[in-house]
Amino acid sequence: MSELIGSILIGIGVAFDLLGTIGLVRLPDVYNRLQAATKCVTLGTCLILVGAGVAGGGSMAARSIICAVFILITSPVGAHALARGSHLGGVKLWEKSLVDKYEEDAQQIKRGLQQGEGNSAAARGESS
Amino acid sequence: MQKRLAAFVLLFGFWLLLTWSVEAGFLVVGLLLCAFLGLVIGERSPYNMSLLNPVRWFWFLLYVPYFFYYCVKANLDVAYRVLHPDVPIRPGIVKVRTELTTELGKTFLANSITLTPGTLTVDIVGQDLYVHWINVQTADPDEQTRIVVKRFEGLLKRIFE
C-alpha cells in the first residue's frame, strides 16, 4: 500500500518537474523562466523525495524529508542569487514587461554595494 | 553562550534525524561533533535560544500547511500560464516594503514569496523587497505590498520576532 502511495507521489512530482521544464522553454526571459523553474522543480523534487520516503519508510523517510527541507530552503535562495546577479550584470527584462523598479534604483544599489564591500565586516559584527 | 547552545541543539536534532539510530556509538560521536561545531560556529549563527520557544514552534506548525497550500497553488498557476497557448503573462519588477526586522525573518519571507504564486524575490535592500511578478495586477505600491507581502508577514512576525 505504502509503495503504491509512494509511486503516485513520485508520478505527480515528475509531472510538476516536466511542467517546470516546459516553462523554461516557453517563457520569454531569464526572470520568468526562473519563476517556472524554481516553483515547479522545487515542489516536484520534494514530492519525489517524499514519495521515496513513503515507499521506503523508517530511516529513508527521515532522510528524504531532510533533503526535501534543504531543497525548500536552498532553491529559492539560488533563484534569488541568479535573478539578482543577472539584473546587476545587465540582463534586461522582456520588452513587454510593465514596470522595473529595480532598474530605477539600480545606481543607488550598486553604489551601496561598493561602499558595503569596505565595511561589510563591521556590519556583520553589528548584526550578530 | 546562548547562541552556541541553540546551535548545538539544532545540530544534534539534525544528527539524530540523519543517523536514525540510538546506538551508543552514534550518540557519543554525534554529541562530540555537535558540541565542537556548536562552539566553532555558535557566535556566527543567526539562531538564539528564543527560537526554541514552543509558542514560536506552534506558529511554525501552522505556517507549514499554510505555506504548502500556496506552494501548490503557485504550481497550478505556473502550469496554467505555461500550458495556455498565448502564455498569458504581464511581468514586471515591483518594490514592496516589509515590517520584519530580523535577518532570519526576512530570509524566510523572501523564500516564501519566491515559492508562492507568480512572485520571485530579486533583492532585499533594508526594508525594501524587489519582487519580480509574473502578472502585475495593480500599479499602486500599497496594494502591491498588501497582495505580495501581507500573506505571510503576520505569521512570520509571530515566529521570528
Coordinates of N, CA, C and O in Angstrom, one line a residue, chain B residues 2-161:
Chain B
Q2 N 24.4 31.5 24.7 CA 23.1 31.1 24.3 C 23.1 30.7 22.9 O 22.5 29.7 22.5
K3 N 23.8 31.4 22.0 CA 23.8 31.1 20.6 C 24.5 29.7 20.4 O 24.0 28.9 19.6
R4 N 25.5 29.5 21.2 CA 26.2 28.2 21.0 C 25.3 27.0 21.4 O 25.3 26.0 20.7
L5 N 24.6 27.2 22.5 CA 23.7 26.2 23.0 C 22.6 25.9 21.9 O 22.2 24.8 21.6
A6 N 22.0 27.0 21.4 CA 21.0 26.9 20.4 C 21.5 26.1 19.1 O 20.9 25.2 18.6
A7 N 22.7 26.5 18.7 CA 23.3 25.8 17.5 C 23.5 24.4 17.8 O 23.2 23.5 17.0
F8 N 24.0 24.1 19.1 CA 24.2 22.7 19.5 C 22.9 21.9 19.4 O 22.8 20.8 18.9
V9 N 21.8 22.4 20.0 CA 20.5 21.7 20.0 C 20.0 21.4 18.6 O 19.6 20.3 18.2
L10 N 20.1 22.4 17.7 CA 19.7 22.2 16.3 C 20.5 21.2 15.6 O 20.0 20.3 14.9
L11 N 21.8 21.3 15.8 CA 22.7 20.4 15.1 C 22.5 18.9 15.6 O 22.5 18.0 14.8
F12 N 22.3 18.8 16.9 CA 22.2 17.4 17.4 C 20.8 16.8 17.0 O 20.7 15.7 16.6
G13 N 19.8 17.7 16.9 CA 18.5 17.2 16.4 C 18.6 16.7 15.0 O 18.1 15.7 14.6
F14 N 19.4 17.5 14.2 CA 19.6 17.1 12.8 C 20.4 15.8 12.7 O 20.1 14.9 11.9
W15 N 21.4 15.7 13.6 CA 22.2 14.4 13.6 C 21.3 13.2 13.9 O 21.4 12.2 13.2
L16 N 20.4 13.3 14.9 CA 19.6 12.2 15.3 C 18.7 11.8 14.1 O 18.5 10.6 13.8
L17 N 18.1 12.8 13.4 CA 17.3 12.5 12.2 C 18.1 11.8 11.1 O 17.6 10.9 10.5
L18 N 19.3 12.3 10.9 CA 20.1 11.8 9.8 C 20.6 10.4 10.0 O 20.6 9.6 9.1
T19 N 21.0 10.1 11.3 CA 21.5 8.8 11.5 C 20.4 7.8 11.8 O 20.5 6.6 11.5
W20 N 19.3 8.3 12.4 CA 18.1 7.5 12.7 C 18.5 6.2 13.5 O 18.2 5.1 13.1
S21 N 19.2 6.5 14.6 CA 19.7 5.3 15.4 C 20.0 5.8 16.8 O 20.4 7.0 17.0
V22 N 19.7 5.0 17.8 CA 20.0 5.4 19.2 C 21.1 4.6 19.7 O 21.3 4.4 21.0
E23 N 22.0 4.0 18.9 CA 23.1 3.2 19.4 C 24.1 4.2 20.1 O 24.2 5.3 19.7
A24 N 24.7 3.6 21.2 CA 25.6 4.5 22.0 C 26.7 5.1 21.1 O 27.0 6.3 21.3
G25 N 27.3 4.3 20.2 CA 28.4 4.9 19.4 C 28.0 6.1 18.6 O 28.6 7.1 18.6
F26 N 26.8 6.0 17.9 CA 26.3 7.1 17.1 C 26.1 8.3 18.0 O 26.4 9.5 17.7
L27 N 25.5 8.1 19.2 CA 25.1 9.2 20.1 C 26.4 9.9 20.6 O 26.4 11.1 20.6
V28 N 27.4 9.1 21.0 CA 28.6 9.7 21.5 C 29.3 10.6 20.4 O 29.7 11.7 20.6
V29 N 29.5 10.0 19.2 CA 30.1 10.7 18.1 C 29.3 12.0 17.8 O 29.9 13.1 17.7
G30 N 28.0 11.8 17.8 CA 27.2 13.0 17.5 C 27.3 14.1 18.5 O 27.4 15.2 18.2
L31 N 27.3 13.7 19.8 CA 27.4 14.7 20.9 C 28.7 15.4 20.7 O 28.7 16.7 20.8
L32 N 29.8 14.7 20.6 CA 31.1 15.3 20.5 C 31.2 16.3 19.3 O 31.6 17.5 19.4
L33 N 30.7 15.8 18.1 CA 30.8 16.5 16.9 C 30.0 17.8 17.0 O 30.4 18.9 16.6
C34 N 28.7 17.7 17.5 CA 27.8 18.8 17.6 C 28.3 19.8 18.6 O 28.2 21.0 18.4
A35 N 28.9 19.3 19.7 CA 29.4 20.2 20.7 C 30.6 21.1 20.1 O 30.6 22.3 20.2
F36 N 31.5 20.4 19.4 CA 32.6 21.1 18.7 C 32.1 22.1 17.7 O 32.5 23.3 17.7
L37 N 31.2 21.6 16.8 CA 30.6 22.6 15.8 C 29.9 23.7 16.4 O 30.0 24.9 16.0
G38 N 29.1 23.4 17.5 CA 28.4 24.5 18.2 C 29.3 25.5 18.7 O 29.1 26.7 18.6
L39 N 30.5 25.1 19.3 CA 31.4 26.0 19.8 C 32.0 26.9 18.7 O 32.2 28.1 18.9
V40 N 32.3 26.2 17.6 CA 33.0 26.9 16.5 C 32.1 27.9 15.8 O 32.4 29.1 15.6
I41 N 30.9 27.4 15.4 CA 30.0 28.3 14.6 C 29.0 29.1 15.4 O 28.3 29.9 14.9
G42 N 28.9 28.8 16.7 CA 27.8 29.3 17.5 C 27.7 30.8 17.4 O 26.6 31.3 17.2
E43 N 28.8 31.6 17.6 CA 28.7 33.0 17.7 C 28.3 33.6 16.3 O 27.8 34.7 16.3
R44 N 28.6 32.9 15.3 CA 28.2 33.4 13.9 C 26.8 33.0 13.5 O 26.3 33.6 12.5
S45 N 26.2 32.1 14.2 CA 24.9 31.6 13.7 C 23.8 32.6 14.0 O 23.9 33.3 15.0
P46 N 22.8 32.6 13.2 CA 21.7 33.6 13.4 C 20.7 33.1 14.5 O 19.7 33.8 14.8
Y47 N 20.9 31.9 15.1 CA 19.9 31.4 16.0 C 20.2 31.8 17.4 O 21.4 31.8 17.8
N48 N 19.2 32.0 18.2 CA 19.5 32.1 19.7 C 18.3 31.3 20.3 O 17.4 30.8 19.7
M49 N 18.4 31.2 21.7 CA 17.5 30.3 22.4 C 16.0 30.7 22.2 O 15.2 29.8 22.3
S50 N 15.8 31.9 21.9 CA 14.3 32.3 21.8 C 13.7 31.6 20.6 O 12.5 31.5 20.5
L51 N 14.5 31.0 19.7 CA 13.9 30.3 18.5 C 13.4 28.9 19.0 O 12.6 28.3 18.3
L52 N 13.8 28.5 20.2 CA 13.4 27.2 20.6 C 12.1 27.3 21.5 O 11.6 26.3 22.1
N53 N 11.6 28.5 21.6 CA 10.4 28.8 22.3 C 9.2 28.0 21.7 O 8.9 28.2 20.5
P54 N 8.4 27.2 22.5 CA 7.3 26.4 22.0 C 6.3 27.3 21.3 O 5.6 26.8 20.3
V55 N 6.0 28.5 21.7 CA 5.0 29.3 21.1 C 5.4 29.6 19.6 O 4.5 29.5 18.7
R56 N 6.6 29.8 19.4 CA 7.1 30.1 18.0 C 6.9 28.8 17.2 O 6.5 28.8 16.0
W57 N 7.2 27.7 17.8 CA 7.1 26.4 17.1 C 5.6 26.1 16.7 O 5.3 25.6 15.7
F58 N 4.7 26.5 17.7 CA 3.3 26.4 17.4 C 2.9 27.1 16.1 O 2.3 26.6 15.2
W59 N 3.3 28.4 16.0 CA 3.0 29.2 14.8 C 3.7 28.6 13.6 O 3.2 28.7 12.5
F60 N 4.9 28.1 13.8 CA 5.6 27.5 12.7 C 4.9 26.3 12.2 O 4.8 26.1 10.9
L61 N 4.3 25.5 13.0 CA 3.5 24.3 12.6 C 2.3 24.8 11.8 O 1.8 24.1 10.9
L62 N 1.7 25.9 12.2 CA 0.6 26.5 11.4 C 1.0 27.0 10.1 O 0.3 26.9 9.1
Y63 N 2.3 27.6 10.1 CA 2.8 28.2 8.9 C 3.1 27.1 7.8 O 2.9 27.4 6.6
V64 N 3.5 25.9 8.2 CA 3.8 24.9 7.2 C 2.7 24.5 6.3 O 2.8 24.6 5.1
P65 N 1.5 24.1 6.8 CA 0.4 23.8 5.8 C -0.1 25.0 5.0 O -0.4 24.9 3.9
Y66 N -0.1 26.2 5.7 CA -0.4 27.5 5.0 C 0.5 27.7 3.8 O 0.1 28.0 2.7
F67 N 1.8 27.5 4.1 CA 2.8 27.6 3.0 C 2.6 26.6 1.9 O 2.6 26.9 0.7
F68 N 2.3 25.4 2.3 CA 2.1 24.3 1.2 C 0.9 24.6 0.4 O 1.0 24.3 -0.8
Y69 N -0.1 25.1 1.0 CA -1.3 25.4 0.2 C -1.0 26.4 -0.9 O -1.3 26.2 -2.1
Y70 N -0.2 27.5 -0.5 CA 0.2 28.5 -1.5 C 1.2 27.9 -2.5 O 1.2 28.3 -3.7
C71 N 2.0 27.0 -2.0 CA 3.0 26.4 -2.9 C 2.3 25.6 -4.0 O 2.7 25.7 -5.2
V72 N 1.3 24.8 -3.7 CA 0.6 24.0 -4.7 C -0.1 25.0 -5.6 O -0.1 24.8 -6.8
K73 N -0.8 26.0 -5.0 CA -1.5 27.0 -5.8 C -0.5 27.6 -6.8 O -0.9 27.8 -8.0
A74 N 0.7 27.9 -6.4 CA 1.7 28.6 -7.3 C 2.0 27.6 -8.4 O 2.1 28.1 -9.6
N75 N 2.1 26.3 -8.1 CA 2.4 25.4 -9.2 C 1.3 25.3 -10.2 O 1.6 25.2 -11.4
L76 N 0.1 25.3 -9.7 CA -1.0 25.2 -10.7 C -1.1 26.5 -11.5 O -1.4 26.4 -12.7
D77 N -0.8 27.6 -10.9 CA -0.8 28.9 -11.6 C 0.3 28.8 -12.7 O 0.0 29.2 -13.9
V78 N 1.5 28.4 -12.4 CA 2.6 28.3 -13.4 C 2.1 27.3 -14.5 O 2.3 27.6 -15.7
A79 N 1.5 26.2 -14.1 CA 1.1 25.2 -15.1 C 0.1 25.8 -16.1 O 0.2 25.6 -17.3
Y80 N -0.8 26.6 -15.5 CA -1.8 27.3 -16.4 C -1.1 28.2 -17.4 O -1.4 28.2 -18.6
R81 N -0.2 29.1 -16.9 CA 0.4 30.0 -17.7 C 1.3 29.4 -18.8 O 1.4 29.8 -19.9
V82 N 1.9 28.3 -18.4 CA 2.9 27.6 -19.3 C 2.1 26.8 -20.4 O 2.5 26.8 -21.6
L83 N 1.0 26.2 -20.0 CA 0.3 25.4 -21.0 C -0.7 26.1 -21.9 O -1.1 25.7 -22.9
H84 N -1.1 27.4 -21.4 CA -2.0 28.2 -22.2 C -1.3 28.6 -23.5 O -0.2 29.0 -23.5
P85 N -2.1 28.4 -24.7 CA -1.4 28.7 -26.0 C -0.8 30.1 -26.1 O 0.2 30.3 -26.8
D86 N -1.4 31.1 -25.4 CA -1.0 32.5 -25.6 C 0.1 32.9 -24.5 O 0.6 34.0 -24.6
V87 N 0.4 32.0 -23.6 CA 1.3 32.4 -22.5 C 0.9 33.7 -21.8 O 1.5 34.7 -22.1
P88 N -0.2 33.7 -21.0 CA -0.8 35.0 -20.5 C 0.0 35.6 -19.4 O -0.2 35.3 -18.2
I89 N 1.1 36.3 -19.6 CA 1.9 36.9 -18.5 C 2.0 38.4 -18.7 O 1.9 38.9 -19.9
R90 N 2.0 39.2 -17.6 CA 2.3 40.6 -17.6 C 3.4 40.9 -16.6 O 3.1 41.4 -15.5
P91 N 4.6 40.6 -16.9 CA 5.7 40.6 -15.9 C 6.2 42.0 -15.6 O 6.0 42.9 -16.4
G92 N 6.8 42.1 -14.5 CA 7.5 43.4 -14.1 C 8.1 43.2 -12.7 O 7.8 42.3 -12.0
I93 N 9.0 44.1 -12.4 CA 9.6 44.1 -11.0 C 9.0 45.2 -10.2 O 9.1 46.4 -10.6
V94 N 8.4 44.9 -9.1 CA 7.8 45.9 -8.2 C 8.6 46.0 -6.9 O 9.4 45.1 -6.5
K95 N 8.4 47.1 -6.2 CA 9.1 47.3 -4.9 C 8.1 47.3 -3.8 O 7.1 48.0 -3.9
V96 N 8.3 46.4 -2.8 CA 7.3 46.3 -1.7 C 8.1 46.5 -0.4 O 9.3 46.3 -0.4
R97 N 7.4 46.9 0.6 CA 8.0 47.1 1.9 C 7.6 46.0 2.9 O 6.5 45.5 2.9
T98 N 8.5 45.6 3.8 CA 8.2 44.7 4.9 C 8.4 45.3 6.2 O 9.2 46.2 6.3
E99 N 7.7 44.8 7.2 CA 7.9 45.3 8.6 C 8.8 44.4 9.4 O 9.2 44.7 10.5
L100 N 9.2 43.3 8.8 CA 10.1 42.4 9.6 C 11.5 43.0 9.7 O 12.0 43.7 8.8
T101 N 12.1 42.8 10.8 CA 13.4 43.4 11.0 C 14.6 42.4 11.1 O 15.7 42.7 10.8
T102 N 14.3 41.1 11.6 CA 15.4 40.2 11.8 C 15.8 39.6 10.4 O 15.0 39.5 9.5
E103 N 17.1 39.3 10.3 CA 17.7 38.7 9.1 C 16.9 37.4 8.7 O 16.6 37.1 7.6
L104 N 16.8 36.5 9.8 CA 16.2 35.2 9.5 C 14.7 35.4 9.1 O 14.3 34.7 8.1
G105 N 14.0 36.3 9.7 CA 12.6 36.6 9.3 C 12.5 37.0 7.8 O 11.7 36.6 7.0
K106 N 13.4 38.0 7.4 CA 13.4 38.5 6.1 C 13.8 37.4 5.1 O 13.2 37.3 4.0
T107 N 14.7 36.5 5.5 CA 15.1 35.4 4.6 C 13.9 34.5 4.4 O 13.6 34.1 3.2
F108 N 13.2 34.1 5.4 CA 12.0 33.3 5.3 C 11.0 33.9 4.4 O 10.3 33.3 3.6
L109 N 10.8 35.2 4.6 CA 9.8 36.0 3.9 C 10.1 35.9 2.4 O 9.3 35.6 1.5
A110 N 11.4 36.2 2.1 CA 11.8 36.2 0.7 C 11.6 34.8 0.1 O 11.2 34.7 -1.1
N111 N 12.0 33.8 0.8 CA 11.9 32.4 0.3 C 10.4 32.1 0.1 O 10.0 31.5 -0.9
S112 N 9.5 32.5 1.0 CA 8.1 32.2 0.9 C 7.5 32.9 -0.3 O 6.8 32.4 -1.1
I113 N 8.0 34.2 -0.6 CA 7.5 34.9 -1.7 C 7.9 34.2 -3.0 O 7.1 34.1 -3.9
T114 N 9.1 33.7 -3.0 CA 9.6 33.1 -4.2 C 8.8 31.9 -4.6 O 8.5 31.6 -5.7
L115 N 8.4 31.1 -3.6 CA 7.7 29.8 -3.8 C 6.2 30.0 -3.9 O 5.5 29.0 -4.1
T116 N 5.7 31.2 -3.9 CA 4.2 31.4 -3.9 C 3.8 32.0 -5.3 O 4.6 32.5 -6.0
P117 N 2.5 32.1 -5.6 CA 2.0 32.3 -6.9 C 2.6 33.6 -7.6 O 2.4 34.7 -7.1
G118 N 3.3 33.3 -8.7 CA 3.7 34.4 -9.6 C 4.8 35.4 -9.1 O 5.0 36.4 -9.8
T119 N 5.4 35.2 -8.0 CA 6.4 36.1 -7.5 C 7.7 35.5 -7.2 O 7.9 34.4 -6.9
L120 N 8.8 36.3 -7.4 CA 10.2 35.9 -7.2 C 11.0 37.0 -6.7 O 11.0 38.1 -7.3
T121 N 11.6 36.9 -5.5 CA 12.3 37.9 -4.9 C 13.6 38.1 -5.6 O 14.4 37.2 -5.7
V122 N 13.9 39.3 -6.1 CA 15.2 39.6 -6.8 C 16.2 40.1 -5.8 O 17.4 39.7 -5.8
D123 N 15.8 41.1 -4.9 CA 16.8 41.6 -4.0 C 16.1 42.2 -2.7 O 14.9 42.5 -2.8
I124 N 16.8 42.2 -1.6 CA 16.4 42.9 -0.4 C 17.3 44.0 -0.1 O 18.5 43.7 0.0
V125 N 16.9 45.2 0.0 CA 17.7 46.3 0.4 C 17.0 47.0 1.6 O 16.0 47.6 1.5
G126 N 17.6 46.7 2.8 CA 17.0 47.3 4.0 C 15.6 46.7 4.2 O 15.5 45.5 4.3
Q127 N 14.6 47.6 4.2 CA 13.2 47.1 4.4 C 12.5 46.9 3.0 O 11.3 46.6 3.0
D128 N 13.2 47.2 1.9 CA 12.5 47.1 0.6 C 12.8 45.8 0.0 O 14.0 45.3 0.0
L129 N 11.8 45.1 -0.6 CA 12.0 43.9 -1.3 C 11.7 44.2 -2.8 O 10.7 44.8 -3.1
Y130 N 12.6 43.8 -3.7 CA 12.3 43.9 -5.1 C 11.8 42.6 -5.6 O 12.5 41.6 -5.5
V131 N 10.6 42.5 -6.1 CA 9.9 41.3 -6.4 C 9.5 41.2 -7.9 O 8.9 42.1 -8.4
H132 N 10.0 40.2 -8.6 CA 9.6 40.0 -10.0 C 8.2 39.3 -9.9 O 8.1 38.2 -9.3
W133 N 7.2 40.0 -10.6 CA 5.9 39.5 -10.5 C 5.4 39.1 -11.9 O 5.5 39.9 -12.9
I134 N 5.0 37.9 -12.1 CA 4.7 37.4 -13.5 C 3.4 38.0 -14.0 O 3.2 38.0 -15.2
N135 N 2.5 38.5 -13.1 CA 1.2 39.0 -13.5 C 0.9 40.2 -12.7 O 0.2 40.1 -11.7
V136 N 1.5 41.4 -13.0 CA 1.3 42.6 -12.2 C -0.1 43.0 -12.3 O -0.6 43.4 -13.3
Q137 N -0.8 43.0 -11.1 CA -2.2 43.2 -11.1 C -2.6 44.7 -10.9 O -3.6 45.1 -11.3
T138 N -1.7 45.5 -10.2 CA -2.0 46.8 -9.9 C -0.7 47.7 -9.9 O 0.3 47.1 -9.6
A139 N -0.9 49.0 -10.2 CA 0.3 49.8 -10.2 C 0.5 50.5 -8.8 O 1.5 51.2 -8.6
D140 N -0.4 50.3 -7.9 CA -0.4 51.0 -6.6 C 0.5 50.3 -5.6 O 0.3 49.1 -5.3
P141 N 1.6 50.9 -5.2 CA 2.6 50.2 -4.3 C 2.0 49.7 -3.0 O 2.4 48.6 -2.6
D142 N 1.0 50.4 -2.4 CA 0.4 49.8 -1.2 C -0.4 48.6 -1.4 O -0.3 47.6 -0.7
E143 N -1.1 48.6 -2.5 CA -1.9 47.4 -2.9 C -0.9 46.3 -3.3 O -1.2 45.1 -2.9
Q144 N 0.2 46.6 -3.9 CA 1.1 45.5 -4.3 C 1.7 44.9 -3.0 O 1.8 43.7 -2.8
T145 N 2.0 45.8 -2.0 CA 2.6 45.3 -0.7 C 1.5 44.4 -0.1 O 1.9 43.3 0.4
R146 N 0.3 44.8 -0.1 CA -0.8 44.0 0.5 C -0.9 42.6 -0.1 O -0.9 41.6 0.6
I147 N -0.8 42.6 -1.4 CA -1.0 41.3 -2.1 C 0.2 40.4 -1.9 O 0.1 39.2 -1.6
V148 N 1.4 40.9 -2.1 CA 2.6 40.1 -2.1 C 3.1 39.8 -0.7 O 3.5 38.6 -0.4
V149 N 3.2 40.8 0.2 CA 3.9 40.6 1.5 C 2.9 40.1 2.6 O 3.3 39.3 3.4
K150 N 1.8 40.8 2.7 CA 0.9 40.6 3.9 C 0.5 39.1 4.1 O 0.2 38.7 5.2
R151 N 0.5 38.4 3.0 CA 0.1 37.0 3.1 C 0.9 36.2 4.1 O 0.3 35.3 4.8
F152 N 2.1 36.5 4.3 CA 3.0 35.7 5.2 C 3.5 36.5 6.4 O 3.9 36.0 7.4
E153 N 3.5 37.9 6.2 CA 4.2 38.7 7.2 C 3.7 38.5 8.6 O 4.5 38.3 9.5
G154 N 2.3 38.4 8.8 CA 1.8 38.2 10.1 C 2.3 37.0 10.8 O 2.8 37.1 12.0
L155 N 2.2 35.9 10.1 CA 2.7 34.6 10.7 C 4.2 34.6 11.0 O 4.6 34.2 12.1
L156 N 5.0 35.1 10.0 CA 6.4 35.1 10.2 C 6.8 36.0 11.4 O 7.8 35.8 12.1
K157 N 6.1 37.1 11.6 CA 6.4 38.0 12.7 C 6.2 37.3 14.0 O 7.0 37.4 14.9
R158 N 5.2 36.5 14.1 CA 5.0 35.7 15.3 C 6.1 34.7 15.5 O 6.4 34.3 16.6
I159 N 6.6 34.1 14.4 CA 7.6 33.1 14.5 C 9.0 33.6 14.9 O 9.7 33.1 15.7
F160 N 9.4 34.7 14.2 CA 10.8 35.1 14.3 C 11.0 36.4 15.1 O 12.2 36.8 15.3
E161 N 10.0 37.1 15.5 CA 10.3 38.4 16.2 C 9.6 38.5 17.6 O 8.7 37.7 17.9

